[in-house]
């Protein structure tokens, strides 16, 4: 099967795990005999053997921290936002050019959040099959969602309503076709935005293959008697990730006499990270919290292997966190908030513990239970690892993608 994958960012242009996941899927599809070409954003650092067509707008930042492409959307003019989220003439031209050059059997849109629906329209005009993957609510239009959630949206409510109606009509006219989502949560968000639920199906993400390999080289962690419970959180630093509640949970547990240590690792900074550092320096947390900068996958694996519990206290509607899967692959018990799609990664009480979002007290209770009952913590971790190696493996994820691709191009036999 000849597959044209469309995504804005693609390694080495990486903002998080999503771009690495996309490349991992591309490599696995190629290993299974498919011919895959990638249409991505304009950039100069792609490797020639990656078969990337760097033709899409907006151009990718060349600085090492990856830049914030969404800031272009927030600060741009309405005309710029329309091109990013509705239809970009430049990307329509680029997509038609890529389709003509590669002659794909199917166009696979992995993330068109700032690319617009131009690649989908180009495929329709060329009579080429399509498949879309949503690991966030981009098909519900990020611009309009942020506008609606803004405290100032009432001042331009009529304009917003007109744009929402136009978006729904435009999206229906183009016909999004079959859409895979990373979680039931994202499926629900897209269905509530007006997409036919019958066209939406879930294909949960899988553990990245390099993390699978690294995790296979270590045993699930064992906490010795009297040893502190080591908790790790791998997540970018912004308030939606909920690290402030995790700090309060660890502080509450320590005030109750529980020996708990915490490592917070991730990208980002600014005022939120400064506030976390100030809180961690207060007497009830002093010496118990360590901050780490972003690290490569080997570093992440080493950090997970030296920890006992992984905690993800998100409060923003996390689609389906890859870091949770990576922790499960390493045999860590998981504590996560009942937020977004992450709870779908494990069963409460079987592979981890679910806690209410925005509750440091609930996090403290979960950590205290895991500290007091080492056999339970180990049992959860072993079960989490087994699930990560089966239903949530990288191979299982690509199986789900490949099955959907074959539904669209059933006669192909590579």
Short mmCIF file of C-alpha atoms in Angstrom, two decimals, residues 60-410:
data_model
loop_
_atom_site.label_atom_id
_atom_site.label_comp_id
_atom_site.label_asym_id
_atom_site.label_seq_id
_atom_site.Cartn_x
_atom_site.Cartn_y
_atom_site.Cartn_z
CA UNK A 60 8.83 24.71 11.47
CA UNK A 61 10.98 26.55 14.04
CA UNK A 62 14.68 25.84 13.59
CA UNK A 63 15.60 26.53 17.23
CA UNK A 64 16.32 23.49 19.39
CA UNK A 65 13.48 24.03 21.87
CA UNK A 66 10.96 23.53 19.06
CA UNK A 67 9.18 26.84 19.46
CA UNK A 68 5.47 27.27 20.06
CA UNK A 69 3.61 26.97 16.78
CA UNK A 70 0.28 27.43 18.52
CA UNK A 71 1.41 30.90 19.57
CA UNK A 72 1.23 31.78 15.87
CA UNK A 73 -2.44 30.90 16.00
CA UNK A 74 -3.09 32.83 19.20
CA UNK A 75 -1.27 35.99 18.15
CA UNK A 76 -2.01 35.98 14.42
CA UNK A 77 -4.67 37.90 12.58
CA UNK A 78 -8.08 36.37 11.97
CA UNK A 79 -7.06 35.76 8.37
CA UNK A 80 -4.00 33.82 9.52
CA UNK A 81 -6.07 31.82 11.97
CA UNK A 82 -8.61 31.02 9.27
CA UNK A 83 -5.85 29.68 7.03
CA UNK A 84 -4.42 27.54 9.85
CA UNK A 85 -7.67 26.07 11.10
CA UNK A 86 -10.06 26.14 8.13
CA UNK A 87 -8.36 26.15 4.74
CA UNK A 88 -4.84 27.11 3.71
CA UNK A 89 -4.52 27.75 -0.05
CA UNK A 90 -0.76 27.15 0.19
CA UNK A 91 -1.29 23.78 1.87
CA UNK A 92 -3.96 22.83 -0.64
CA UNK A 93 -1.41 23.43 -3.40
CA UNK A 94 1.31 21.54 -1.49
CA UNK A 95 -1.00 18.60 -0.82
CA UNK A 96 -2.13 18.34 -4.43
CA UNK A 97 1.52 18.50 -5.50
CA UNK A 98 2.46 15.71 -3.05
CA UNK A 99 -0.43 13.51 -4.19
CA UNK A 100 0.55 13.99 -7.82
CA UNK A 101 4.20 13.21 -7.09
CA UNK A 102 3.75 10.16 -4.83
CA UNK A 103 0.49 8.72 -6.25
CA UNK A 104 -0.70 7.29 -2.92
CA UNK A 105 -3.43 4.72 -2.42
CA UNK A 106 -4.46 6.62 0.71
CA UNK A 107 -3.77 9.92 2.48
CA UNK A 108 -3.31 9.38 6.22
CA UNK A 109 -3.71 12.63 8.17
CA UNK A 110 -1.92 12.17 11.48
CA UNK A 111 -2.36 15.70 12.76
CA UNK A 112 -3.73 18.59 10.73
CA UNK A 113 -4.25 20.95 13.67
CA UNK A 114 -2.48 23.96 12.15
CA UNK A 115 -2.38 22.64 8.60
CA UNK A 116 -6.14 23.11 8.03
CA UNK A 117 -8.36 20.67 6.14
CA UNK A 118 -6.44 21.38 2.92
CA UNK A 119 -4.84 17.89 2.65
CA UNK A 120 -8.24 16.28 3.10
CA UNK A 121 -9.76 18.48 0.39
CA UNK A 122 -6.82 17.72 -1.91
CA UNK A 123 -7.41 13.99 -1.48
CA UNK A 124 -11.12 14.42 -2.22
CA UNK A 125 -10.35 16.36 -5.40
CA UNK A 126 -7.91 13.66 -6.50
CA UNK A 127 -10.26 10.79 -5.68
CA UNK A 128 -7.83 9.32 -3.13
CA UNK A 129 -9.01 7.47 -0.01
CA UNK A 130 -8.35 9.04 3.39
CA UNK A 131 -7.92 8.10 7.03
CA UNK A 132 -7.50 10.57 9.89
CA UNK A 133 -5.99 10.10 13.34
CA UNK A 134 -6.85 12.40 16.23
CA UNK A 135 -4.64 12.36 19.31
CA UNK A 136 -6.19 15.67 20.36
CA UNK A 137 -9.41 17.52 19.42
CA UNK A 138 -7.98 19.17 16.28
CA UNK A 139 -11.01 18.09 14.23
CA UNK A 140 -13.18 20.13 16.59
CA UNK A 141 -11.08 23.21 15.61
CA UNK A 142 -8.57 24.39 18.24
CA UNK A 143 -9.15 28.06 17.43
CA UNK A 144 -12.90 27.95 17.95
CA UNK A 145 -12.60 25.78 21.07
CA UNK A 146 -10.14 28.19 22.69
CA UNK A 147 -12.30 31.14 21.67
CA UNK A 148 -15.39 29.55 23.20
CA UNK A 149 -13.57 28.76 26.46
CA UNK A 150 -12.16 32.29 26.74
CA UNK A 151 -13.75 34.42 29.49
CA UNK A 152 -14.07 37.22 26.90
CA UNK A 153 -15.86 35.23 24.19
CA UNK A 154 -19.25 36.78 24.99
CA UNK A 155 -18.10 40.08 23.47
CA UNK A 156 -17.98 38.41 20.04
CA UNK A 157 -20.51 35.64 20.57
CA UNK A 158 -22.31 36.24 17.27
CA UNK A 159 -19.08 36.05 15.25
CA UNK A 160 -18.12 32.86 17.08
CA UNK A 161 -21.51 31.30 16.36
CA UNK A 162 -21.23 32.14 12.66
CA UNK A 163 -17.74 30.63 12.46
CA UNK A 164 -18.82 27.50 14.32
CA UNK A 165 -21.70 26.95 11.91
CA UNK A 166 -19.41 27.56 8.95
CA UNK A 167 -16.82 25.15 10.34
CA UNK A 168 -19.37 22.37 10.81
CA UNK A 169 -20.77 22.88 7.31
CA UNK A 170 -17.31 23.09 5.74
CA UNK A 171 -16.13 19.96 7.55
CA UNK A 172 -19.26 18.06 6.50
CA UNK A 173 -18.92 19.24 2.90
CA UNK A 174 -15.38 17.94 2.63
CA UNK A 175 -16.39 14.73 4.50
CA UNK A 176 -13.84 13.71 7.12
CA UNK A 177 -14.44 10.01 6.43
CA UNK A 178 -13.14 7.45 8.91
CA UNK A 179 -11.43 8.93 11.96
CA UNK A 180 -9.38 7.04 14.52
CA UNK A 181 -9.05 8.60 17.95
CA UNK A 182 -6.47 7.97 20.66
CA UNK A 183 -9.15 7.46 23.33
CA UNK A 184 -12.85 7.20 24.02
CA UNK A 185 -12.54 10.62 25.60
CA UNK A 186 -11.38 12.26 22.35
CA UNK A 187 -13.99 10.26 20.45
CA UNK A 188 -16.63 11.83 22.68
CA UNK A 189 -15.24 15.33 22.20
CA UNK A 190 -15.35 14.96 18.41
CA UNK A 191 -18.81 13.41 18.44
CA UNK A 192 -20.09 16.31 20.53
CA UNK A 193 -18.64 18.70 17.94
CA UNK A 194 -20.96 17.26 15.31
CA UNK A 195 -18.94 14.47 13.68
CA UNK A 196 -20.99 11.34 13.00
CA UNK A 197 -20.16 8.89 15.84
CA UNK A 198 -20.36 6.01 13.34
CA UNK A 199 -17.25 7.38 11.59
CA UNK A 200 -15.25 7.51 14.84
CA UNK A 201 -13.40 4.54 16.33
CA UNK A 202 -10.74 4.23 19.01
CA UNK A 203 -7.16 3.10 18.39
CA UNK A 204 -5.34 3.53 21.69
CA UNK A 205 -1.71 4.55 21.44
CA UNK A 206 1.05 2.07 22.23
CA UNK A 207 4.34 2.15 24.09
CA UNK A 208 7.06 3.63 21.83
CA UNK A 209 9.28 0.79 20.54
CA UNK A 210 12.52 2.19 21.96
CA UNK A 211 10.89 2.44 25.38
CA UNK A 212 9.65 -1.14 24.99
CA UNK A 213 13.22 -2.25 24.38
CA UNK A 214 14.64 -0.26 27.28
CA UNK A 215 11.89 -1.44 29.63
CA UNK A 216 12.52 -5.06 28.69
CA UNK A 217 16.04 -4.73 30.09
CA UNK A 218 14.91 -3.86 33.64
CA UNK A 219 12.81 -5.65 36.24
CA UNK A 220 9.81 -4.05 37.96
CA UNK A 221 11.08 -1.93 40.87
CA UNK A 222 11.23 -3.35 44.39
CA UNK A 223 11.07 -1.10 47.44
CA UNK A 224 13.10 -2.38 50.36
CA UNK A 225 11.75 -2.15 53.95
CA UNK A 226 12.25 1.34 55.33
CA UNK A 227 13.02 2.81 51.91
CA UNK A 228 11.18 5.96 50.85
CA UNK A 229 8.49 5.67 48.18
CA UNK A 230 9.95 7.26 45.06
CA UNK A 231 7.33 8.96 42.90
CA UNK A 232 7.97 10.35 39.42
CA UNK A 233 5.93 12.62 37.17
CA UNK A 234 6.98 13.04 33.52
CA UNK A 235 5.05 15.96 32.11
CA UNK A 236 5.59 19.42 30.66
CA UNK A 237 5.38 22.28 33.12
CA UNK A 238 2.12 24.15 32.71
CA UNK A 239 -0.84 24.42 35.04
CA UNK A 240 -3.05 22.00 33.08
CA UNK A 241 -0.69 19.16 33.99
CA UNK A 242 -1.58 19.53 37.66
CA UNK A 243 1.86 19.25 39.27
CA UNK A 244 0.74 21.79 41.89
CA UNK A 245 -1.80 19.24 43.18
CA UNK A 246 0.84 16.53 43.22
CA UNK A 247 3.09 18.70 45.36
CA UNK A 248 0.24 19.23 47.80
CA UNK A 249 -0.42 15.50 47.84
CA UNK A 250 3.19 14.65 48.60
CA UNK A 251 3.32 17.35 51.27
CA UNK A 252 0.16 16.00 52.93
CA UNK A 253 1.51 12.45 52.87
CA UNK A 254 4.79 13.57 54.44
CA UNK A 255 2.96 15.52 57.14
CA UNK A 256 1.22 12.24 58.00
CA UNK A 257 4.59 10.57 58.45
CA UNK A 258 4.90 8.91 55.04
CA UNK A 259 8.40 8.85 53.56
CA UNK A 260 7.72 10.01 50.01
CA UNK A 261 10.15 11.54 47.52
CA UNK A 262 9.20 13.13 44.21
CA UNK A 263 10.90 13.82 40.88
CA UNK A 264 9.24 16.25 38.45
CA UNK A 265 10.71 16.06 34.95
CA UNK A 266 9.66 17.81 31.77
CA UNK A 267 9.90 20.74 29.41
CA UNK A 268 8.63 24.24 29.96
CA UNK A 269 9.22 26.96 32.48
CA UNK A 270 8.06 30.45 33.27
CA UNK A 271 5.96 31.52 36.20
CA UNK A 272 4.30 28.15 36.77
CA UNK A 273 7.59 26.31 37.18
CA UNK A 274 8.88 29.10 39.42
CA UNK A 275 5.81 28.69 41.64
CA UNK A 276 6.36 24.93 41.83
CA UNK A 277 9.98 25.45 42.86
CA UNK A 278 8.95 27.90 45.57
CA UNK A 279 6.37 25.46 46.93
CA UNK A 280 8.90 22.62 46.89
CA UNK A 281 11.29 24.71 48.99
CA UNK A 282 8.79 25.13 51.84
CA UNK A 283 9.46 23.20 55.08
CA UNK A 284 6.99 20.35 54.49
CA UNK A 285 8.63 19.51 51.14
CA UNK A 286 12.20 20.75 51.57
CA UNK A 287 14.66 18.14 50.30
CA UNK A 288 11.93 15.80 49.07
CA UNK A 289 11.43 17.16 45.54
CA UNK A 290 13.85 17.13 42.62
CA UNK A 291 13.33 18.90 39.30
CA UNK A 292 14.77 17.49 36.07
CA UNK A 293 14.98 18.96 32.59
CA UNK A 294 13.78 17.03 29.52
CA UNK A 295 15.86 13.94 28.79
CA UNK A 296 16.23 11.42 26.01
CA UNK A 297 14.47 8.08 26.12
CA UNK A 298 17.43 6.35 27.77
CA UNK A 299 17.36 8.96 30.52
CA UNK A 300 13.61 8.60 30.93
CA UNK A 301 13.97 4.83 31.17
CA UNK A 302 16.67 5.12 33.83
CA UNK A 303 14.51 7.52 35.84
CA UNK A 304 11.50 5.22 35.64
CA UNK A 305 13.60 2.19 36.57
CA UNK A 306 14.71 3.95 39.77
CA UNK A 307 11.15 4.90 40.80
CA UNK A 308 8.28 3.02 42.43
CA UNK A 309 5.18 4.98 41.42
CA UNK A 310 4.26 7.12 38.44
CA UNK A 311 1.76 9.93 38.99
CA UNK A 312 -0.06 11.98 36.36
CA UNK A 313 -2.31 14.58 38.04
CA UNK A 314 -3.62 16.27 34.86
CA UNK A 315 -6.62 18.60 35.03
CA UNK A 316 -6.93 19.79 31.40
CA UNK A 317 -8.51 16.86 29.56
CA UNK A 318 -5.39 14.82 28.75
CA UNK A 319 -6.15 12.90 25.53
CA UNK A 320 -4.12 9.73 26.33
CA UNK A 321 -0.72 10.24 27.93
CA UNK A 322 2.21 8.31 26.45
CA UNK A 323 4.21 8.84 29.64
CA UNK A 324 1.70 6.68 31.50
CA UNK A 325 2.26 3.83 29.04
CA UNK A 326 6.04 4.19 29.37
CA UNK A 327 5.79 3.97 33.15
CA UNK A 328 3.54 0.92 32.92
CA UNK A 329 6.05 -0.76 30.60
CA UNK A 330 8.67 -0.33 33.34
CA UNK A 331 6.45 -1.99 35.94
CA UNK A 332 5.47 1.09 37.94
CA UNK A 333 2.15 1.34 39.70
CA UNK A 334 0.22 4.30 38.30
CA UNK A 335 -1.67 7.01 40.15
CA UNK A 336 -3.61 9.23 37.77
CA UNK A 337 -6.43 11.73 37.92
CA UNK A 338 -9.88 10.96 36.53
CA UNK A 339 -9.23 13.37 33.69
CA UNK A 340 -9.47 12.99 29.95
CA UNK A 341 -8.51 9.72 28.29
CA UNK A 342 -5.60 8.62 30.47
CA UNK A 343 -7.84 6.51 32.78
CA UNK A 344 -8.48 4.25 29.76
CA UNK A 345 -4.87 3.06 29.92
CA UNK A 346 -5.43 1.00 33.07
CA UNK A 347 -8.10 -0.45 35.34
CA UNK A 348 -8.54 1.16 38.74
CA UNK A 349 -7.34 -1.27 41.38
CA UNK A 350 -5.83 -3.69 38.84
CA UNK A 351 -2.90 -1.80 37.27
CA UNK A 352 -3.12 1.51 39.11
CA UNK A 353 -5.15 3.91 41.19
CA UNK A 354 -7.52 6.59 39.93
CA UNK A 355 -8.02 9.73 42.01
CA UNK A 356 -10.33 12.73 41.57
CA UNK A 357 -8.79 15.58 39.59
CA UNK A 358 -7.65 18.66 41.52
CA UNK A 359 -7.33 16.77 44.80
CA UNK A 360 -4.00 16.75 46.59
CA UNK A 361 -5.73 14.98 49.47
CA UNK A 362 -6.74 12.08 47.22
CA UNK A 363 -3.21 11.82 45.83
CA UNK A 364 -1.85 11.73 49.38
CA UNK A 365 -4.24 8.90 50.28
CA UNK A 366 -3.19 6.85 47.25
CA UNK A 367 0.52 7.32 47.96
CA UNK A 368 0.07 6.43 51.62
CA UNK A 369 -1.71 3.18 50.66
CA UNK A 370 1.01 2.23 48.21
CA UNK A 371 3.70 2.97 50.79
CA UNK A 372 1.94 0.90 53.45
CA UNK A 373 1.24 -2.09 51.19
CA UNK A 374 4.31 -3.01 49.15
CA UNK A 375 2.81 -6.30 47.87
CA UNK A 376 -0.14 -4.35 46.46
CA UNK A 377 2.16 -1.79 44.83
CA UNK A 378 4.20 -4.56 43.23
CA UNK A 379 1.07 -6.39 42.10
CA UNK A 380 -0.24 -3.26 40.40
CA UNK A 381 3.13 -2.68 38.72
CA UNK A 382 3.43 -6.23 37.41
CA UNK A 383 -0.12 -6.08 36.02
CA UNK A 384 0.59 -2.68 34.46
CA UNK A 385 3.67 -4.05 32.74
CA UNK A 386 1.74 -7.03 31.38
CA UNK A 387 -0.93 -4.75 29.93
CA UNK A 388 1.69 -2.46 28.39
CA UNK A 389 3.31 -5.46 26.71
CA UNK A 390 0.06 -6.75 25.24
CA UNK A 391 -2.95 -4.51 24.56
CA UNK A 392 -0.86 -1.32 24.69
CA UNK A 393 2.25 -2.47 22.84
CA UNK A 394 3.54 -0.58 19.82
CA UNK A 395 2.81 -3.56 17.61
CA UNK A 396 -0.81 -3.64 18.77
CA UNK A 397 -1.15 0.07 18.01
CA UNK A 398 0.16 -0.33 14.47
CA UNK A 399 -2.08 -3.39 14.04
CA UNK A 400 -5.03 -1.10 14.72
CA UNK A 401 -3.76 1.51 12.26
CA UNK A 402 -3.09 -1.10 9.58
CA UNK A 403 -6.54 -2.63 9.99
CA UNK A 404 -8.13 0.80 9.46
CA UNK A 405 -5.94 1.46 6.42
CA UNK A 406 -7.04 -1.86 4.92
CA UNK A 407 -10.68 -1.00 5.51
CA UNK A 408 -10.15 1.94 3.17
CA UNK A 409 -7.94 0.09 0.66
CA UNK A 410 -9.12 -3.52 1.07
#
